[in-house]
CSV table of C-alpha atoms and ligand atoms in Angstrom, one decimal:
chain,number,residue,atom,x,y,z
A,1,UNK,CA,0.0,0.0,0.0
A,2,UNK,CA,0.9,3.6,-0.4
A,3,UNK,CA,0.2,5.8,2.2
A,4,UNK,CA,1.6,9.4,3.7
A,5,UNK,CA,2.5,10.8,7.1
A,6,UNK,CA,3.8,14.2,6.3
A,7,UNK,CA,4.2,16.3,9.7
A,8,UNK,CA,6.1,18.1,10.2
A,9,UNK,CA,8.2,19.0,7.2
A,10,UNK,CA,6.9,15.4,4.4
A,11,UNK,CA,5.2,16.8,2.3
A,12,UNK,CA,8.1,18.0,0.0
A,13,UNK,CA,9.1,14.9,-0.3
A,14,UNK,CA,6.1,14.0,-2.7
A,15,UNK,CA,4.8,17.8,-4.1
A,16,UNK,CA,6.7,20.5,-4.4
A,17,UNK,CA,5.4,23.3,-2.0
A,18,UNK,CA,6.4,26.4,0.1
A,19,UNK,CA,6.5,23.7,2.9
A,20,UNK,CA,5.8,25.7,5.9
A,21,UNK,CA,2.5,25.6,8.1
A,22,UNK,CA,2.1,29.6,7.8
A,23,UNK,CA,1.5,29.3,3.7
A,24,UNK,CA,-1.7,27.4,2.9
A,25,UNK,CA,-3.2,26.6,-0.2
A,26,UNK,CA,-6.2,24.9,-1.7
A,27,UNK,CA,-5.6,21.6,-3.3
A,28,UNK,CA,-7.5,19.3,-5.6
A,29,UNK,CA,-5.4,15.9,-6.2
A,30,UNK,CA,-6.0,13.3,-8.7
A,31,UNK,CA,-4.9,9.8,-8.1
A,32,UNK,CA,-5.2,6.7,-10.6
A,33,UNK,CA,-5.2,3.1,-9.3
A,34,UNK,CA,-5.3,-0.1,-10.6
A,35,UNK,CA,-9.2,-2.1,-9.6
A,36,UNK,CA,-7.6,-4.2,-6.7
A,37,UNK,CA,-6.9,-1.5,-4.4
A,38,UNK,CA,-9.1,1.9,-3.3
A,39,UNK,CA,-7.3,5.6,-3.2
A,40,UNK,CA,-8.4,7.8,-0.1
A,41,UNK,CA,-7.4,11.6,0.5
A,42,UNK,CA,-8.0,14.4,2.3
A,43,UNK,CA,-11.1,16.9,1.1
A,44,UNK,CA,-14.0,15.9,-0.7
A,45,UNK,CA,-14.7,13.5,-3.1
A,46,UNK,CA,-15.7,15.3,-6.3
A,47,UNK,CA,-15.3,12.5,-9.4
A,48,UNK,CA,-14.6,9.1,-10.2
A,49,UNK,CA,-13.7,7.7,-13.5
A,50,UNK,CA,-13.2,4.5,-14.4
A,51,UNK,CA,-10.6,3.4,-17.4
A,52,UNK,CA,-10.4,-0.1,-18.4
A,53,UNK,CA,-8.4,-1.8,-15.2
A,54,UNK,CA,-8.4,1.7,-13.9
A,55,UNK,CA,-9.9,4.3,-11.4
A,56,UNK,CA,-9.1,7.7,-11.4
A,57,UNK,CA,-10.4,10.4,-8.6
A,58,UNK,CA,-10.6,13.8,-7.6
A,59,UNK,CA,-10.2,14.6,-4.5
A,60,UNK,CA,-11.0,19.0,-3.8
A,61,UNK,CA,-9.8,21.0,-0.5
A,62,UNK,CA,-11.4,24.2,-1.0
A,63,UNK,CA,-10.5,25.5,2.7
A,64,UNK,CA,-6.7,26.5,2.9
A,65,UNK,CA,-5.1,23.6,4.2
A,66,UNK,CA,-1.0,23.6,5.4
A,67,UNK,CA,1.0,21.2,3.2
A,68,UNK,CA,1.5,18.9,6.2
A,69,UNK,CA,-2.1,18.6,6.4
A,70,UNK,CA,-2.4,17.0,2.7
A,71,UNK,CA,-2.9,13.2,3.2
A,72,UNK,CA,-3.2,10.3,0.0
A,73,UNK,CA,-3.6,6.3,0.8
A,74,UNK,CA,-3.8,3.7,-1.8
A,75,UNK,CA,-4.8,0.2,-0.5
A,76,UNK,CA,-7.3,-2.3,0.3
A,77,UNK,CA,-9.7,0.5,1.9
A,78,UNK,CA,-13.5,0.5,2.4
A,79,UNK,CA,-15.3,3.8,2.2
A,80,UNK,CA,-17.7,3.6,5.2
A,81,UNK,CA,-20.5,6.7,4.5
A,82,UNK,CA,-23.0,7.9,8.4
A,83,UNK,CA,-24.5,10.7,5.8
A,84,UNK,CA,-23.8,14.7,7.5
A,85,UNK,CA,-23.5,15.5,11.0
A,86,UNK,CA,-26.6,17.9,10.5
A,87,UNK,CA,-28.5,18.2,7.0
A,88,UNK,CA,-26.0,21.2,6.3
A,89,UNK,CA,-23.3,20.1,8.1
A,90,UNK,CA,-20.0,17.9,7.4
A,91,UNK,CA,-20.1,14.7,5.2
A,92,UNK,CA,-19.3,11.8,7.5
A,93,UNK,CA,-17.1,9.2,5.8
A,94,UNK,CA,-14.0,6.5,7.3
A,95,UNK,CA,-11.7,4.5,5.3
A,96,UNK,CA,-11.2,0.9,7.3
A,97,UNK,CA,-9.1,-1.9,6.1
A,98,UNK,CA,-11.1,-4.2,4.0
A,99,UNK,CA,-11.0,-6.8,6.7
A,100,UNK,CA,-11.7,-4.7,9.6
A,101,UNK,CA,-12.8,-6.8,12.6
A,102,UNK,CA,-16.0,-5.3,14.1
A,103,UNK,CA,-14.1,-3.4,17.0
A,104,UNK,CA,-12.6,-0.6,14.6
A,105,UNK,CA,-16.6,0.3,13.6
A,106,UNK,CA,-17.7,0.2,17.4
A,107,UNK,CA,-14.4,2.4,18.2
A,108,UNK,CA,-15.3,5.3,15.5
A,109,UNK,CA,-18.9,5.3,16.2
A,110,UNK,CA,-17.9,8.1,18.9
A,111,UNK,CA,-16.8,10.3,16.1
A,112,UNK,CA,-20.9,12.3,15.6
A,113,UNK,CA,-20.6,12.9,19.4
A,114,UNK,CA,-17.3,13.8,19.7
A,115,UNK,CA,-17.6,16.6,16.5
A,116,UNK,CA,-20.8,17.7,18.5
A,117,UNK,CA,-18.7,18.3,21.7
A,118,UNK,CA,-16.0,20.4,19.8
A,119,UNK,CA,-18.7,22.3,18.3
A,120,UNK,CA,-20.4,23.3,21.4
A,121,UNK,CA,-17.2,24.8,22.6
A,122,UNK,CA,-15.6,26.1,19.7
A,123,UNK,CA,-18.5,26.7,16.8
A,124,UNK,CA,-19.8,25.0,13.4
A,125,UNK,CA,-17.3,22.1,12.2
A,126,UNK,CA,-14.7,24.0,9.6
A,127,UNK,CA,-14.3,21.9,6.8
A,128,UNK,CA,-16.6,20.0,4.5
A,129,UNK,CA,-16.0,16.7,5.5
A,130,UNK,CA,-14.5,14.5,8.5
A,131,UNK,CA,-13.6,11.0,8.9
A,132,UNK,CA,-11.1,8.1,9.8
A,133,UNK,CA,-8.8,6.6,8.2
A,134,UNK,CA,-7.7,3.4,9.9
A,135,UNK,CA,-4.5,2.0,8.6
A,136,UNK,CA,-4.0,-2.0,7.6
A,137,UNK,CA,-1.0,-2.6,10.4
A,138,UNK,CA,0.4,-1.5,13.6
A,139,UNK,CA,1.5,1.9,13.7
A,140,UNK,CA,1.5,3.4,17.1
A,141,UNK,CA,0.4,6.7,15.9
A,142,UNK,CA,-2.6,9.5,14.5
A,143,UNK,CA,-2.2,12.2,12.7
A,144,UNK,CA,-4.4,15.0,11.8
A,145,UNK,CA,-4.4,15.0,8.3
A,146,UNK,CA,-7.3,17.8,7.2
A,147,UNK,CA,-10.9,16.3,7.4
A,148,UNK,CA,-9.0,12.3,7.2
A,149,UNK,CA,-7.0,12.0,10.0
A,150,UNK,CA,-5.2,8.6,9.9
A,151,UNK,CA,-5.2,6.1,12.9
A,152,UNK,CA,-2.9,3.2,13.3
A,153,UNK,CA,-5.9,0.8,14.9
A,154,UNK,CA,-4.2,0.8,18.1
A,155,UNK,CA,-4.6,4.1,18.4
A,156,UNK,CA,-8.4,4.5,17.9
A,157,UNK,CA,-9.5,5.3,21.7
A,158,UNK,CA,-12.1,7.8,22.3
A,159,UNK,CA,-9.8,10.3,23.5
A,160,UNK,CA,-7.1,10.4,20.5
A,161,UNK,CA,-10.2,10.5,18.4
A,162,UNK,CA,-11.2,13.5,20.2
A,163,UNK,CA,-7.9,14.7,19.9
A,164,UNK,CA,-7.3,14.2,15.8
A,165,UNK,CA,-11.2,15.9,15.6
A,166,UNK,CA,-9.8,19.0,17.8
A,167,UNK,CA,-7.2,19.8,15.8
A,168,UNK,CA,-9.4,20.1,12.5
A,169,UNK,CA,-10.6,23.5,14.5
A,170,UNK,CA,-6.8,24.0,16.1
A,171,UNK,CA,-4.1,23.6,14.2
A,172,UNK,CA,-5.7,22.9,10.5
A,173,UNK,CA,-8.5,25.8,10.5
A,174,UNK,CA,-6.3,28.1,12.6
A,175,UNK,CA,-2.8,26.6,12.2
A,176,UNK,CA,0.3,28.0,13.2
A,177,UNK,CA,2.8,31.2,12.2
A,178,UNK,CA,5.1,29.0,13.5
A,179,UNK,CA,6.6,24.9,14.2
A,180,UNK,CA,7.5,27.4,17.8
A,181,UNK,CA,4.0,27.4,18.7
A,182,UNK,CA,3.2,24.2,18.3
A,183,UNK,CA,2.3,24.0,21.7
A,184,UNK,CA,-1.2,25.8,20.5
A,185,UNK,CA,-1.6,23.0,18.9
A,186,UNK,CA,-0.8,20.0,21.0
A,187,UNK,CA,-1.6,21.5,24.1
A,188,UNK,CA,-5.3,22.2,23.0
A,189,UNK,CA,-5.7,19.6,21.6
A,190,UNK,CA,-5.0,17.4,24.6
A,191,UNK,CA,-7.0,19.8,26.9
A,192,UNK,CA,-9.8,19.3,24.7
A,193,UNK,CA,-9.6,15.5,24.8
A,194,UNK,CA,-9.2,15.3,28.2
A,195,UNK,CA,-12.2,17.4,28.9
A,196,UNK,CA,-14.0,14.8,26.8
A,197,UNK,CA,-12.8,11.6,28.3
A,198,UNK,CA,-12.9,12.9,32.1
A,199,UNK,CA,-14.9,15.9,32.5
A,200,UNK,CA,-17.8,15.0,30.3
A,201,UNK,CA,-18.2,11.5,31.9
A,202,UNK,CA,-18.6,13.1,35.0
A,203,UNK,CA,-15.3,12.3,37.0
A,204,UNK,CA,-13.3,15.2,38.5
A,205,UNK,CA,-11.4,16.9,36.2
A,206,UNK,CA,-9.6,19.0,38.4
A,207,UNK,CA,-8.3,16.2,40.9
A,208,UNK,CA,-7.4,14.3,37.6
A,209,UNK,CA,-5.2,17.4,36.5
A,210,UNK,CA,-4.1,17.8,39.9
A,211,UNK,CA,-2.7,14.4,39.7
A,212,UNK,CA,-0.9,15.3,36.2
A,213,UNK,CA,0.3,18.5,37.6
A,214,UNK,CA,2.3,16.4,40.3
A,215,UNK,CA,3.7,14.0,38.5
A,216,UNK,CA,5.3,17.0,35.3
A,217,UNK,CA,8.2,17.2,36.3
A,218,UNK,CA,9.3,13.8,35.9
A,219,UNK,CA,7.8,13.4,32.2
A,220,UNK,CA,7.0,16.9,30.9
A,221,UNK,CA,8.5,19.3,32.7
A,222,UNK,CA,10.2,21.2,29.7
A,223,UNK,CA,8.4,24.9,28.9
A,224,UNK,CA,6.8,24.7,25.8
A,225,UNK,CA,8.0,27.7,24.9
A,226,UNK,CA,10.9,26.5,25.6
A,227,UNK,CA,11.6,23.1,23.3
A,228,UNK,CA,14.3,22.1,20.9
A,229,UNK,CA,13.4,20.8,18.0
A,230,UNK,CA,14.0,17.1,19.4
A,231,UNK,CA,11.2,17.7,21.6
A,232,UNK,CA,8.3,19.3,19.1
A,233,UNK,CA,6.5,16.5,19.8
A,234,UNK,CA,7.7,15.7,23.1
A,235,UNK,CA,5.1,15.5,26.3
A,236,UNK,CA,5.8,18.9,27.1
A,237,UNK,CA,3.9,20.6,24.4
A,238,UNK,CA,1.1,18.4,25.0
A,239,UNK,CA,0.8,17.9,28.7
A,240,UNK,CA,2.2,20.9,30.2
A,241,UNK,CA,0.9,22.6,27.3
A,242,UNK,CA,-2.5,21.4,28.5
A,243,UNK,CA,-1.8,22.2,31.8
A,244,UNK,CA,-1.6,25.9,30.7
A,245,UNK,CA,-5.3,26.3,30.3
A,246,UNK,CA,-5.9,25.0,33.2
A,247,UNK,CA,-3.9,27.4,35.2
A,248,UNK,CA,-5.6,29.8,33.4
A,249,UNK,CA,-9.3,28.3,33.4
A,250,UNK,CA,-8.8,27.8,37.8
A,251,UNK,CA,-7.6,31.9,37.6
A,252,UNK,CA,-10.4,33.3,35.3
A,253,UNK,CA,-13.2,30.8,35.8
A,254,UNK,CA,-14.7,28.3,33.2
A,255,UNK,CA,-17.3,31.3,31.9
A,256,UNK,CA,-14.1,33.7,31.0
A,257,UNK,CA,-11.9,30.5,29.7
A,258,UNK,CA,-14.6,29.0,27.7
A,259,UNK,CA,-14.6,32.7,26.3
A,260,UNK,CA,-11.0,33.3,25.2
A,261,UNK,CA,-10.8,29.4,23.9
A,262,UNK,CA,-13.6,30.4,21.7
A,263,UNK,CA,-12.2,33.6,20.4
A,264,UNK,CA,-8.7,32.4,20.3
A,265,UNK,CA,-10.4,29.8,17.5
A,266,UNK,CA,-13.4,32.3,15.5
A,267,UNK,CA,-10.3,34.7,15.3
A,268,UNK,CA,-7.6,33.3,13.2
A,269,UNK,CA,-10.3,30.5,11.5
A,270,UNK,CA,-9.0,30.0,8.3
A,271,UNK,CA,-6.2,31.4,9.3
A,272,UNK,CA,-3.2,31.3,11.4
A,273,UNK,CA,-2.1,32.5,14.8
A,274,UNK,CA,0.7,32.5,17.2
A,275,UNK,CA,1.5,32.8,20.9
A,276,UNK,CA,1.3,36.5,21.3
A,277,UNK,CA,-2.1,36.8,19.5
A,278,UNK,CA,-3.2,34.2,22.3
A,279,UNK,CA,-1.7,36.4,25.1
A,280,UNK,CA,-3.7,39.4,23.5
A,281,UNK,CA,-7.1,37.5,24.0
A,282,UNK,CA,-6.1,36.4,27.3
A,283,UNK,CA,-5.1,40.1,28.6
A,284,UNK,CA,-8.3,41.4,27.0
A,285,UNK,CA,-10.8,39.3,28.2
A,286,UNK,CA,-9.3,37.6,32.1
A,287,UNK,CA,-5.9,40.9,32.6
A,288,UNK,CA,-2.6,41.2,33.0
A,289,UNK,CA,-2.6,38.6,36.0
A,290,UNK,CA,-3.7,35.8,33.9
A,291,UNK,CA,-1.0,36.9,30.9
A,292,UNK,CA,1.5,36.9,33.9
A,293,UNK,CA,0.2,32.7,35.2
A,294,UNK,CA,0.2,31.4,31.3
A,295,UNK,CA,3.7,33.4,30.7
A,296,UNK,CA,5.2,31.3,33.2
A,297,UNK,CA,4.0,28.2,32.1
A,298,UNK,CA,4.8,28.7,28.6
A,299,UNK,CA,8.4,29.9,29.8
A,300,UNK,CA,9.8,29.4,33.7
A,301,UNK,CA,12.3,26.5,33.6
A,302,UNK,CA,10.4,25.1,36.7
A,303,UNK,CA,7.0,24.3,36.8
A,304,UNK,CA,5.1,26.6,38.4
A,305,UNK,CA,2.4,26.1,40.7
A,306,UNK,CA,-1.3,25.6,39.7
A,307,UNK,CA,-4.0,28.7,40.8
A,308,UNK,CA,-6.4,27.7,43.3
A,309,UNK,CA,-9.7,27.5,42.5
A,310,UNK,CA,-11.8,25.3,41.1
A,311,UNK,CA,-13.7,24.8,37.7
A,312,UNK,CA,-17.5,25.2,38.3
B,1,LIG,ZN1,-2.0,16.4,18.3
């Protein structure tokens, strides 16, 4: 099979590009492959054609989309269609291996409610269409490829669903200036799925990142604004990236945090943003106090304490 995992810098190494996150650019891609096997990319499915032993289709991104983001597969896929998320909302459609054992079905069925989730919190779904791709063999990894992310199927948990489905608002529709910021990225997204996997089951969010909290130092105790870049994608971004919004959520309260998370997003949609645009939404709507609690978790060497309070 053919397939294409091209964060951070790939893609150049099958289309020539400005390859950096901060230049987008729509893309329609046309791929031709023999009858035995099935292409898959990211965007929408616009055409079709069969040629003799042949099958040619278009695939259309009409959204801006960073290079990284551009995704093909060519294998023994089946295209799984669940219709739109609402009558003018996102086409729903996963790629599965064509053997897939029941569990991978029962494992992406959380996709509707997960979409519905980031939609309450951050607005309408960006792109035109969403969905899985699930890859034929082990690969302990996802990636958010726009509107396809691709899942080894080990990795197809509810949260790192969540997680591939937050990015398509943070990190695809508002990506970054920057590979610097790419705690924006990694660090909402991983706030986001945890609010999902603990918070909206009802357990205690706050004693769960409590516990986290404790145990940084030892695993992810790096500043994300602080990272080589060995450690892009090293726990820090993620974890004690997360771990900034909640300092500032316990400071300014869930009504002012659910604010400047949804700003920070309608902002730069379509777009892109970096750390001091964040900052500026965070002076403007919780003051220079909060600026002064993320600052030092995006930059103190140590890990700094977490505000008291309590998300209610
Ligand atoms: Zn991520």
């Amino acid at each position: 099979m053919i397939y294409t995992l091209s964060q951070p810098s790939g893609a150049m190494t099958w289309f020539p590009s400005d390859n950096h996150p901060s230049d987008k650019a729509t893309f329609e891609l046309r791929i031709t492959v023999p009858d035995s096997t099935t292409a898959a990319a990211t965007g929408l499915l616009i055409d079709e054609t069969t040629d003799g032993a042949r099958t040619t289709t278009t695939w259309r991104m009409d959204d801006p989309m960073a290079t990284y983001l551009a995704a093909v597969y060519i294998g023994d896929f089946e295209r799984v269609e669940h219709g739109r998320l609402q009558p003018d909302g996102p086409l729903l459609r996963d790629y599965v291996p064509g053997d897939a054992p029941p569990e991978i079905a029962e494992a992406l069925a959380v996709t509707p409610d997960a979409l519905r989730f980031l939609e309450e919190l951050l607005g309408p779904y960006p792109f035109d269409a969403y969905g899985t791709l699930v890859l034929p063999f082990d690969l302990d990894l996802a990636l958010e490829n726009q509107t396809l992310p691709v899942h080894g199927p080990d990795y197809l948990t509810a949260d790192i669903i969540v997680h591939e489905a937050a990015h398509q608002w943070l990190g695809n529709s508002v990506a970054l200036e920057d590979w610097g910021d790419i705690w924006l990225n990694e660090g909402f997204a991983t706030y986001l799925h945890l609010m999902f996997d603990i918070e909206h089951d009802g357990d205690d969010f706050n004693t769960f990142m409590q516990q986290v909290h404790a145990a940084l130092p030892s695993f992810a105790g790096t500043p994300p604004k602080g990272i080589t870049i060995e450690e892009l994608f090293g726990a820090s971004v993620y974890l004690r990236g997360a771990m900034t919004l909640h300092a500032l959520r316990l400071h300014a309260g869930d009504e002012t945090f659910l604010q400047i998370l949804r700003t920070h997003y309608e902002r730069s949609a379509g777009g892109t943003t970096n750390t001091e645009e964040f900052l500026g939404i965070v002076d403007e709507f919780a003051g220079s106090d909060a600026v002064t609690i993320v600052e030092s978790w995006l930059y103190d060497e140590t890990v700094p304490d977490l505000p008291l309070g309590e998300p209610g």
